[in-house]
XYZ file of C-alpha atoms in Angstrom:
541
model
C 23.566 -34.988 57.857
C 19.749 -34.218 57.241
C 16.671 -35.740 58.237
C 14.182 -34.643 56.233
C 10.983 -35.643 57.997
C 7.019 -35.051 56.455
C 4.861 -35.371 59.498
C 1.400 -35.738 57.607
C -1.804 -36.313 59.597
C 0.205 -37.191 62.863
C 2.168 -33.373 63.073
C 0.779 -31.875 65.775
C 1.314 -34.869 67.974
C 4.683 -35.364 66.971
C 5.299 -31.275 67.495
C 3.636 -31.525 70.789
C 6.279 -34.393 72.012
C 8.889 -32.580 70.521
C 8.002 -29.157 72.193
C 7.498 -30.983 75.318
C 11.467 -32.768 74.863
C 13.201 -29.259 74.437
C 11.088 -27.393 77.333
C 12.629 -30.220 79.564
C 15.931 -29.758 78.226
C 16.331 -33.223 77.291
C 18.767 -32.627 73.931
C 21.066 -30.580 75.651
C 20.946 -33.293 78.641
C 21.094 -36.368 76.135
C 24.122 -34.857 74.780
C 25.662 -34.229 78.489
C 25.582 -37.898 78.662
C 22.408 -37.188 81.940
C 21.582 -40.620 83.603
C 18.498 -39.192 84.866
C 16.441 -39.068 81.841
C 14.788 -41.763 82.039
C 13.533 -42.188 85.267
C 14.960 -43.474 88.661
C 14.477 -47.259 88.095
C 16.719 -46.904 84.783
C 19.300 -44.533 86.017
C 21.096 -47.633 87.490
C 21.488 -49.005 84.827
C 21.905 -45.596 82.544
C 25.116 -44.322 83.901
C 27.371 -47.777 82.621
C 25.710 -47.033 79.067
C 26.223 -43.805 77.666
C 29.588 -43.915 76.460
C 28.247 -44.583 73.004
C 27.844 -40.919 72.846
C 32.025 -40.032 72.852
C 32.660 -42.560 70.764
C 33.646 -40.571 67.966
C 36.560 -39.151 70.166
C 37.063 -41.992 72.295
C 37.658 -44.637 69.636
C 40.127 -42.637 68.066
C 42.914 -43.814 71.082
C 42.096 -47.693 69.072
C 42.924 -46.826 65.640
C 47.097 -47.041 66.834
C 46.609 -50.716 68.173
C 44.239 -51.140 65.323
C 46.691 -50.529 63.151
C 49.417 -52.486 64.504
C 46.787 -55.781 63.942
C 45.823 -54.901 60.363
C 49.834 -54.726 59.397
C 50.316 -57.708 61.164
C 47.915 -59.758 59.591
C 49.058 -58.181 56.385
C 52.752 -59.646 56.921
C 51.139 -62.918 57.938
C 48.871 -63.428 54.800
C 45.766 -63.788 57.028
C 43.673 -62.269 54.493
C 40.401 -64.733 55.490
C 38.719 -62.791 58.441
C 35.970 -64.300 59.944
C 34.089 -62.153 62.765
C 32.346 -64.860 65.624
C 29.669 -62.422 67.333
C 26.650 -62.450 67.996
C 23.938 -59.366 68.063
C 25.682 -55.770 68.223
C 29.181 -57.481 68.120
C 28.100 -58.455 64.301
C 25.520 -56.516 62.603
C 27.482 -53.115 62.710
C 30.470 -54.824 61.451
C 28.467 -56.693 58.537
C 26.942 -53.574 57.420
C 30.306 -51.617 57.546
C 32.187 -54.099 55.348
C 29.599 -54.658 53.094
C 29.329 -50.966 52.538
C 32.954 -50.553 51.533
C 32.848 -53.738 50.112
C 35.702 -55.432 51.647
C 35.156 -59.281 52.547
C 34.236 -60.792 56.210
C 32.735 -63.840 57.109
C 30.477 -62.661 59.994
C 29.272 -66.018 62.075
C 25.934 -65.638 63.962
C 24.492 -68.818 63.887
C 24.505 -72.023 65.312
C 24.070 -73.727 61.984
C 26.531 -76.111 61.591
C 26.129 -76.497 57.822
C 26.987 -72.279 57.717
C 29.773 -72.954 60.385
C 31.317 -75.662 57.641
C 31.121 -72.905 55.177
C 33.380 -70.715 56.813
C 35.586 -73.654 57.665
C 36.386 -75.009 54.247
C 38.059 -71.458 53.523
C 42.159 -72.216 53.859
C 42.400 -72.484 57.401
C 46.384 -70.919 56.937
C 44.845 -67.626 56.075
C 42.347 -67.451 58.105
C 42.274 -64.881 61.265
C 39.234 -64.930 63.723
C 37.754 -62.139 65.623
C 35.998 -63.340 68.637
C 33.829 -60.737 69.805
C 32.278 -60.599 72.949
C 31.463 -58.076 76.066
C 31.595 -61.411 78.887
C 32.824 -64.221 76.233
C 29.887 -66.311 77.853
C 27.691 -66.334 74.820
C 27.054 -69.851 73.752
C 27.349 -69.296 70.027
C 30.392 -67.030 69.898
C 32.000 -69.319 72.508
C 30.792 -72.273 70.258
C 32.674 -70.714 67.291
C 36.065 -70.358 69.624
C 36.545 -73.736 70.569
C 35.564 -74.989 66.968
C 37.845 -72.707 65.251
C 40.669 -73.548 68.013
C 40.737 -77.239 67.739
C 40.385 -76.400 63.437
C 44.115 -74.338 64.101
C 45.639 -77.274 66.451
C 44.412 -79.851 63.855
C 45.797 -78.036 60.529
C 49.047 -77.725 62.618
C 48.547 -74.106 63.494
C 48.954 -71.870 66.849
C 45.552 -70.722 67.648
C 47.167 -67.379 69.133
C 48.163 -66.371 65.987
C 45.647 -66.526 64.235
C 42.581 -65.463 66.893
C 41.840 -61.829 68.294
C 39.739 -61.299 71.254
C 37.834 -58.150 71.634
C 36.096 -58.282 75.148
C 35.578 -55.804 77.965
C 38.244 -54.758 80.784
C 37.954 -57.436 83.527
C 35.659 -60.462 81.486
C 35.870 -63.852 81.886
C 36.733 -63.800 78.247
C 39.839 -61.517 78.768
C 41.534 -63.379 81.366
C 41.327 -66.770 79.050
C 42.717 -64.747 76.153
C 45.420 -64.119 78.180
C 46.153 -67.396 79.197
C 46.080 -68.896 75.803
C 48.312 -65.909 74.498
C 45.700 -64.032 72.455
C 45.653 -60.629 71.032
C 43.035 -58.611 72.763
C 41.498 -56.007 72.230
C 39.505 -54.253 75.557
C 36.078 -52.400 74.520
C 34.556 -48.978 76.181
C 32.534 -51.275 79.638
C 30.024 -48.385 79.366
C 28.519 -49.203 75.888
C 26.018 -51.640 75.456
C 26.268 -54.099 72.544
C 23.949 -52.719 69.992
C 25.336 -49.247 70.799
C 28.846 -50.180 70.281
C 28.812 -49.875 66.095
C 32.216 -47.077 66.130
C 33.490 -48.781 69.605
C 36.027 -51.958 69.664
C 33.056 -54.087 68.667
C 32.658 -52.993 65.301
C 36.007 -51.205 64.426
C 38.808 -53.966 65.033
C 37.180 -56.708 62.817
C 36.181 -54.083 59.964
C 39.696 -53.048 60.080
C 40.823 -56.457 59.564
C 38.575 -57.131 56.689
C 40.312 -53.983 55.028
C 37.543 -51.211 55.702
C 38.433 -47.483 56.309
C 37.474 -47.263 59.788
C 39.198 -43.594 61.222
C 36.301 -42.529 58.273
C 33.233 -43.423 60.290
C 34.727 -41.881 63.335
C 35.021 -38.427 61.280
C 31.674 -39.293 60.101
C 30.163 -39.251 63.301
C 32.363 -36.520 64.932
C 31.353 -34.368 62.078
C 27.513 -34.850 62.968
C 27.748 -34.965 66.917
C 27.900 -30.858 67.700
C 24.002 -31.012 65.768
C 23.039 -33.188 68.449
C 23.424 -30.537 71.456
C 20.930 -27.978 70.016
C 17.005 -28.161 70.070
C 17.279 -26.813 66.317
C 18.697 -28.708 63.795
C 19.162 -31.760 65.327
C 18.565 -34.904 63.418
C 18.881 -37.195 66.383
C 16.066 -35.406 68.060
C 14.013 -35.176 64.978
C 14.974 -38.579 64.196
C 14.085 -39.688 68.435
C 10.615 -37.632 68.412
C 9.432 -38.798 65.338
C 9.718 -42.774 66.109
C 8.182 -41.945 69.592
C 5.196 -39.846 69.461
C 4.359 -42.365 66.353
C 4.230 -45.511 68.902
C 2.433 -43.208 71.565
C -0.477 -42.789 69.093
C -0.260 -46.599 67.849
C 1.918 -46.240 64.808
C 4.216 -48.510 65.961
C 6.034 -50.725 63.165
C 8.428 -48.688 61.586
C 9.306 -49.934 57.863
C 12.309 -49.299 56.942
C 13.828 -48.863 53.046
C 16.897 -48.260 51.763
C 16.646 -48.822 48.127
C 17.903 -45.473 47.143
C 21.005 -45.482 49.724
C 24.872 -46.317 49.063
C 24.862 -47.764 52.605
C 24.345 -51.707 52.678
C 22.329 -53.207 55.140
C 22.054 -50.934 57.659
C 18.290 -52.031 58.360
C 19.531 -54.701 59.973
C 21.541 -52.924 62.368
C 18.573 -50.539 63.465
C 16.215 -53.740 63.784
C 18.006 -54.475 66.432
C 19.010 -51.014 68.018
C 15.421 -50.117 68.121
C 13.702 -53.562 69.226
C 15.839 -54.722 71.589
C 16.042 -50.960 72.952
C 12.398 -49.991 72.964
C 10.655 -53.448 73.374
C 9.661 -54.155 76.715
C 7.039 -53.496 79.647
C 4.531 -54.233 76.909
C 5.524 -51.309 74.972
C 8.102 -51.068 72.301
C 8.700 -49.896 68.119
C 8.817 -53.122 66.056
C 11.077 -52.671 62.512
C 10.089 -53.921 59.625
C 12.746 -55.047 57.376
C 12.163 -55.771 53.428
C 8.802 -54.252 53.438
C 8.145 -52.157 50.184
C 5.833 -50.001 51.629
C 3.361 -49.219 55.057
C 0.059 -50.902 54.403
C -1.811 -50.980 57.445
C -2.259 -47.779 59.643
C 0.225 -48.803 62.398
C 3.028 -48.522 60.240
C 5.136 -45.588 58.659
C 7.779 -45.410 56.494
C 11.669 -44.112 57.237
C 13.937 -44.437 54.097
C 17.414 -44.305 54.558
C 19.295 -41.934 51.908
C 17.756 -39.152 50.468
C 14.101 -40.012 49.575
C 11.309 -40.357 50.787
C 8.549 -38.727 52.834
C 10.594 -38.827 56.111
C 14.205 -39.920 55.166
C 17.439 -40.201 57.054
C 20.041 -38.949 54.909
C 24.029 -38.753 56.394
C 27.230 -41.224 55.618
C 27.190 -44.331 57.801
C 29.468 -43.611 60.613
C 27.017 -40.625 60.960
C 23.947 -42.693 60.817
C 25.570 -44.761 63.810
C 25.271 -41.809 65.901
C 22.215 -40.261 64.722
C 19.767 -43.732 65.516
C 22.087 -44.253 68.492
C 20.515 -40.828 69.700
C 16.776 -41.156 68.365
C 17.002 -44.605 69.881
C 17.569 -42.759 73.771
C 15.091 -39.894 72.640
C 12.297 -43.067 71.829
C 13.001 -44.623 74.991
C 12.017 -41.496 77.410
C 8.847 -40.551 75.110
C 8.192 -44.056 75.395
C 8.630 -44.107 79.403
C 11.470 -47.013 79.135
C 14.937 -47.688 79.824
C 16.658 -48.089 76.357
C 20.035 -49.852 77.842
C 18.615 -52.918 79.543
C 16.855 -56.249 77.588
C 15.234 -57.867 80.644
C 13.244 -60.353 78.371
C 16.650 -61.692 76.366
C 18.571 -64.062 79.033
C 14.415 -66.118 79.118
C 15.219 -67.685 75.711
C 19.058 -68.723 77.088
C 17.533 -70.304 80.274
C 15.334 -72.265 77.822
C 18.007 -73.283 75.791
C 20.504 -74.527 79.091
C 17.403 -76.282 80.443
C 16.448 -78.655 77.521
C 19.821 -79.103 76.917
C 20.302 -80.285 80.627
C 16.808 -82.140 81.021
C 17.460 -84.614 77.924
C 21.298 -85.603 78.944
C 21.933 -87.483 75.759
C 18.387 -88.106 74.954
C 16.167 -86.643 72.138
C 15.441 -83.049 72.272
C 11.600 -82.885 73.008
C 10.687 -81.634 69.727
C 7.120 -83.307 70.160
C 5.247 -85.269 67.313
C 3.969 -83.175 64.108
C 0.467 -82.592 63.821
C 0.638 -83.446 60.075
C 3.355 -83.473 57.126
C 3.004 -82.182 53.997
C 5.762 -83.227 51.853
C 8.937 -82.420 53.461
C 7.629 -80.695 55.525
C 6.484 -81.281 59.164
C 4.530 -79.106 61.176
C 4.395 -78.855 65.119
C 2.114 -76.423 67.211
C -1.159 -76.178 68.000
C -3.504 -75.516 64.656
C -7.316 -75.167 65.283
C -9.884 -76.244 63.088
C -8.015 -79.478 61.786
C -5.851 -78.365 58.951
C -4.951 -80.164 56.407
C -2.182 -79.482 54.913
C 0.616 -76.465 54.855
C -1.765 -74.061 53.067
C -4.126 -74.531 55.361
C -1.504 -73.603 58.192
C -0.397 -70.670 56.617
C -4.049 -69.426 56.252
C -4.659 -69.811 59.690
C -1.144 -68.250 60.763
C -2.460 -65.377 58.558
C -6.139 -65.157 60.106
C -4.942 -65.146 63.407
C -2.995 -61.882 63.194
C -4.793 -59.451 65.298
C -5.584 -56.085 64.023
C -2.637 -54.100 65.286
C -0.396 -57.641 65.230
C 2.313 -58.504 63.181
C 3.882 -62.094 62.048
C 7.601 -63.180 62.479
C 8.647 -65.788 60.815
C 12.384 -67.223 62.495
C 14.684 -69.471 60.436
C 16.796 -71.660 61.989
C 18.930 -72.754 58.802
C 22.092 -71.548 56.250
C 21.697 -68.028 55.380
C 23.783 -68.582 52.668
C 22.205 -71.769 51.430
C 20.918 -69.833 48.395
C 23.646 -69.399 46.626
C 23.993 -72.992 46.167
C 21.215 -73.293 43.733
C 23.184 -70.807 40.999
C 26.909 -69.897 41.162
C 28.293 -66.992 39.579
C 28.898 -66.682 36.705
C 27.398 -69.211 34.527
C 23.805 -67.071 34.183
C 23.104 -63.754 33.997
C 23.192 -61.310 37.357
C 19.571 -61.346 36.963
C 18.967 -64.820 36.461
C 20.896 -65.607 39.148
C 18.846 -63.386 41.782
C 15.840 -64.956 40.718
C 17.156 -68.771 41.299
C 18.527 -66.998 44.542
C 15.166 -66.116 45.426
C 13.243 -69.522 44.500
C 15.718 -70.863 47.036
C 15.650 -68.811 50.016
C 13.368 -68.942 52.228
C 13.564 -65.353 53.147
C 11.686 -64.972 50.173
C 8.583 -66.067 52.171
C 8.246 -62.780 54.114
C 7.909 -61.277 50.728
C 4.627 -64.050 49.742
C 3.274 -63.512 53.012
C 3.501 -60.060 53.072
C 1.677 -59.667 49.919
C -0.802 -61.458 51.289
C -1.795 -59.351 54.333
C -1.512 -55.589 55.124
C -0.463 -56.310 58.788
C 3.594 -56.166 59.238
C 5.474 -59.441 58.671
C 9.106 -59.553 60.018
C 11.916 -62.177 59.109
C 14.553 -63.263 61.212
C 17.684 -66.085 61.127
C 17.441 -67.878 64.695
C 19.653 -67.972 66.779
C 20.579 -64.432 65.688
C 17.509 -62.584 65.742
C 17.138 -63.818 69.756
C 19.506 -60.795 70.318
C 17.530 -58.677 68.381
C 13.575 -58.329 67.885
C 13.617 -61.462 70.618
C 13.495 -59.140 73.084
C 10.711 -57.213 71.334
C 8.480 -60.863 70.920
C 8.764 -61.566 74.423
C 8.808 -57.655 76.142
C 6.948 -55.702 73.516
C 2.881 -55.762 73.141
C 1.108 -58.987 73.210
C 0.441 -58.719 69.547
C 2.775 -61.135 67.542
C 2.166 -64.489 65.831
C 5.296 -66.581 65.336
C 6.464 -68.917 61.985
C 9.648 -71.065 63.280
C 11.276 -72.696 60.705
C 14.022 -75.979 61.461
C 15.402 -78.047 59.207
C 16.970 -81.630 59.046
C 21.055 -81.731 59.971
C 23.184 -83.942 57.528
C 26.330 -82.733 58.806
C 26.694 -81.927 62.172
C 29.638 -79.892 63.959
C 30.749 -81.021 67.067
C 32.045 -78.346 69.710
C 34.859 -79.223 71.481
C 34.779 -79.598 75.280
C 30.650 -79.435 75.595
C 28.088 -82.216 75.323
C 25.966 -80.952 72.350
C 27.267 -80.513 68.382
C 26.088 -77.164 66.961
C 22.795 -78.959 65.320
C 21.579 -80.167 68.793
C 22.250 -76.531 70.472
C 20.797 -74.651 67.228
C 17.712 -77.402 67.689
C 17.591 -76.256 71.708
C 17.567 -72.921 70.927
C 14.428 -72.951 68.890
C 12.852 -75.359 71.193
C 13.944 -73.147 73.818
C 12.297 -69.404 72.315
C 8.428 -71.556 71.413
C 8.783 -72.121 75.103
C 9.028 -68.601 75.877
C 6.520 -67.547 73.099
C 4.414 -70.563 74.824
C 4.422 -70.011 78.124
C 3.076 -66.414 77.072
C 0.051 -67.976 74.672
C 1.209 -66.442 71.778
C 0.287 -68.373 68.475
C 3.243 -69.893 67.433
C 3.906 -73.169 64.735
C 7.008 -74.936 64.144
C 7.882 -75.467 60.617
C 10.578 -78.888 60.288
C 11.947 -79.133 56.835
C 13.099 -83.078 56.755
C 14.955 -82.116 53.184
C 15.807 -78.303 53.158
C 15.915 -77.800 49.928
C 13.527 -79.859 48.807
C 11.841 -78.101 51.837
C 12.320 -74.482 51.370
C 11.262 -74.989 47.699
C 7.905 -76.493 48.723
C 7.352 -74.031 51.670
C 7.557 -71.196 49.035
C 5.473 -72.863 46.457
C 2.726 -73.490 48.750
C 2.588 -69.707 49.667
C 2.898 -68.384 46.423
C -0.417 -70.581 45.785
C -1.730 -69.331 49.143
C-alpha cells in the first residue's frame, strides 16, 4: 500500500501539521483506538466509534455465518440480490461488487420508477438484504414493506427470501425476529460510513458472489503501517487532506481513471463530507472532475498516478481513508463520528408529509417554464428562460463556493435510451450520456473553474447533505424533480414512494432555505423529454 504524495507549493504547511501530529503522538494513539483525540466534547461520542479500526480481525468471526447464507441461497436459486440501504450501508457494498464484478441491485432511492426496476426481476429468485444500524430509515424501511407485500403477493414467504443486517438490540432486530428473518448483528461501535469490511458491507457482497475474506486480508495486510509515524499512508493520507483545508484548499477532486477499483469515489464522498463537514468547516469531494481548476482544489488519484495518488487493493483503501478521515478531523478541530446537520433534512421531510394530510405537497408555483421544464426558487433579475437560470446559478457562485446539483430521479434511466447490444460500446456511452442528466455536472463544470458536485437525492442526504448544511456557507444548490407516471405505494404508511421522494426534496430546499443559500428547483414535467432539454440548454450555455 503506497501513497505517493507531491506536496508542491503547500509542503511546508502540510510538514508542519504533520510534525506537529507525530510530536503529539497521535498515530500511535489513532491506532490504540484513543477517544481523546479529538477533544472532550467528541470523546462521548468517540469511544462507540472506533471499532472500524479492528475490523480486519473482527469481521473475520462473520465470514462462518456468512458462509452458511451464501450456500443457502445457492441451494435456493436466489441468485437476484438486491441490497435496500441507504448511505454507508450501500456505497461500500456497490463499489465492492462492482469491482469484482459480480451483480447487486443496490436500492438508495425513493424513486419509485428505479424501485419498479428492481421489482420486475423474477421475484422467485430474488433475496433482499435490508441493511440498517436502527431499521428506522424511511427509505430502507420503504423498500422492506414493498418487497414484503411483493413475496406475500407472488405466493412467497418473505423470511426466506429477506436478510436483516442491523445492530445488537435495534428496533429493526427485534421485528426480524418476529417475522422469522435471518439476521445478521453488525459491530454497535462503527458508524455507517465506517462500516465498509463490517456486517454492512460484507454479508450483501457475499451474497452477490464477491470474495469478501480478500478485503479483510487486504486491510489486515496494511493495518501494522498505520501504528508508525514513518511509513504510514493513513497519516500521510490524514495530514495531507487537512493542512490543505486549514490553508483554504478545501475541495478535494478525486480521479480514478487509471485504477482497477470501481467507484470507490463515491464511497469517500461520503466518508469525508459527512465526516469533516460541520461547525462551518469541512473537505468537500469532488466527484467526476477531470482536473483542479480553481486554487481551492487539489487533486488525489486513486491507483498509481498522479501527483499525490493513493495506491493499495480496495479492502486496503477501506482502511487507509477510514484513518486519514480521523487524522482530518483532529487537524480540522472536529469530531469525525457524529453528523449533527443530517436528521434537519428528515424532520423536513416528516413535517410536510404531516402538514398536507392528503393534500398537495407545497411545491409552490414556478416562476417560469421553459419547455418541460419548470423552475421554482427565487431568480433575480427576471430571467427568462432556463439559460438564463443557469447563468445566474453560475454567477452567483462565490469565489471559494462550489455548485451541487441533486437529482431526484432513475439513476438508471439512461440505459433506456440504447440497450446493449444493438450499437457499438461506444455508441452506446454516448446515447448514455445525451440521456443522463449526470452529464450536466460535466457542461457546467466546463463552464466555470469553481467545483461543481452531483448527487442522486434522497441518497446524497446521507452523504455531502451533511456537508451543504454543516460545512462553510459557500454552496449554491441545482435540485432537480421530475413528473411520476408510475407511482409505488408502500404498504402500511400514508404516502407512495413518489410523494415521500417529492417530500424529501421539498424537505432539504427548506433546510438550504432557512440558511439563505441560493438554491432553484428544477421540475421536469416529461423526464426525458426533460433531461434532454436541460442538457441541451447547457451545452448552449
Amino acid at each position: 500500500m503506497t501513497v505517493e504524495v507531491n506536496l508542491g507549493d503547500g509542503g511546508k504547511a502540510v510538514e508542519a501539521v504533520r510534525n506537529e501530529l507525530v510530536a503529539d503522538g497521535a498515530p500511535a494513539a489513532l491506532a490504540a483506538g484513543d477517544p481523546g483525540l479529538w477533544g472532550p466534547k467528541a470523546r462521548s461520542e468517540a469511544e462507540i466509534r472506533l471499532g472500524w479500526l479492528n475490523l480486519p480481525l473482527t469481521s473475520r468471526e462473520l465470514l462462518p455465518e456468512i458462509t452458511k447464507l451464501v450456500e443457502k441461497a445457492q441451494a435456493e436459486g436466489l441468485d437476484h440480490v438486491v441490497l435496500a440501504g441507504m448511505g454507508g450501508s450501500s456505497l461500500a457494498p456497490e463499489v465492492i461488487c462492482a469491482t469484482q464484478d459480480v451483480p447487486l441491485t443496490v436500492l438508495d432511492t425513493t424513486d419509485p420508477h428505479q424501485v419498479r426496476r428492481a421489482l420486475a426481476a423474477p421475484i422467485e429468485r430474488t433475496l433482499v438484504v435490508v441493511s440498517s444500524k436502527s431499521g428506522g430509515t424511511i427509505e430502507t424501511d420503504s423498500h422492506r414493506r414493498i418487497y414484503e407485500k411483493a413475496f406475500r403477493d407472488a405466493g412467497l414467504d418473505p423470511a426466506e427470501h429477506m436478510v436483516i443486517v442491523t445492530d445488537p438490540g435495534s428496533p429493526l432486530e427485534q421485528a426480524a425476529i418476529e417475522a422469522g428473518y435471518q439476521v445478521v448483528l453488525a459491530d454497535p461501535n462503527v458508524g455507517g460510513r465506517y462500516s465498509a469490511l463490517s456486517a454492512f458491507g460484507l454479508v450483501p457482497s457475499a451474497l452477490a458472489g464477491a470474495d469478501v475474506r480478500s478485503l479483510l486480508d487486504e486491510a489486515a495486510a496494511v493495518q501494522p503501517l498505520l501504528e508508525g509515524a514513518e511509513g504510514n499512508p493513513g497519516l500521510d493520507l490524514g495530514v495531507l487532506l487537512g493542512a490543505h483545508a486549514l490553508h483554504g484548499r478545501d475541495k478535494l477532486v478525486l480521479r480514478d481513471a487509471a485504477s482497477d477499483i470501481i467507484g470507490l469515489p463515491d464511497w469517500i464522498e461520503q466518508l469525508i463530507a459527512e465526516s469533516t463537514g460541520k461547525e462551518g468547516k469541512g473537505i468537500l469531494p469532488v466527484v467526476g472532475a477531470d482536473a483542479a481548476e480553481a486554487d481551492d482544489q487539489y487533486v488525489v488519484s486513486i491507483g498509481p498516478d498522479g501527483a499525490a495518488a493513493v495506491d493499495g487493493p480496495l479492502g486496503a483503501q477501506f482502511l487507509v481513508w477510514e484513518y486519514a478521515t480521523a487524522v482530518a478531523g483532529r487537524v480540522l478541530g472536529i469530531n469525525p463520528f457524529d453528523q449533527p446537520n443530517v436528521a434537519e433534512s428528515k424532520e423536513n421531510t416528516t413535517a410536510i408529509l404531516e402538514e398536507s394530510g392528503d393534500g398537495p405537497l407545497p411545491a409552490g408555483t414556478p416562476i417560469l417554464t421553459d419547455g418541460p421544464v419548470e423552475v421554482y426558487g427565487e431568480v433575480p433579475g427576471d430571467p427568462k428562460n432556463l439559460a438564463d437560470v443557469l447563468t445566474w446559478l453560475l454567477r452567483a457562485i462565490s469565489e471559494r463556493g462550489y455548485l451541487a446539483i441533486m437529482a431526484y430521479l432513475d439513476r438508471e434511466a439512461a440505459f433506456d435510451a440504447a440497450p446493449v447490444g444493438e450499437s457499438s460500446f461506444e455508441e452506446m456511452t454516448e446515447t448514455w450520456a445525451g440521456a443522463d442528466v449526470a452529464t450536466l455536472r460535466a457542461l457546467l463544470d466546463y463552464r466555470t473553474d469553481h467545483a461543481v458536485t452531483f448527487g442522486w437525492g434522497p441518497r446524497f442526504l446521507h452523504s455531502t447533505g451533511q456537508y451543504h448544511k454543516g460545512g462553510p456557507a459557500a454552496g449554491v444548490f441545482l435540485q432537480i424533480t421530475g413528473a411520476v407516471t408510475d407511482d409505488v405505494e408502500v404498504p402500511g404508511r400514508p404516502y407512495t414512494l413518489g410523494r415521500l421522494q417529492l417530500a424529501q426534496a421539498l424537505g432539504d430546499l427548506r433546510a438550504l432555505a432557512s440558511r439563505g443559500r441560493p438554491a432553484v428547483r428544477l421540475h421536469l414535467t416529461d423526464r426525458v423529454a426533460g433531461v434532454r432539454h436541460l442538457l441541451s440548454v447547457a451545452e448552449e450555455l
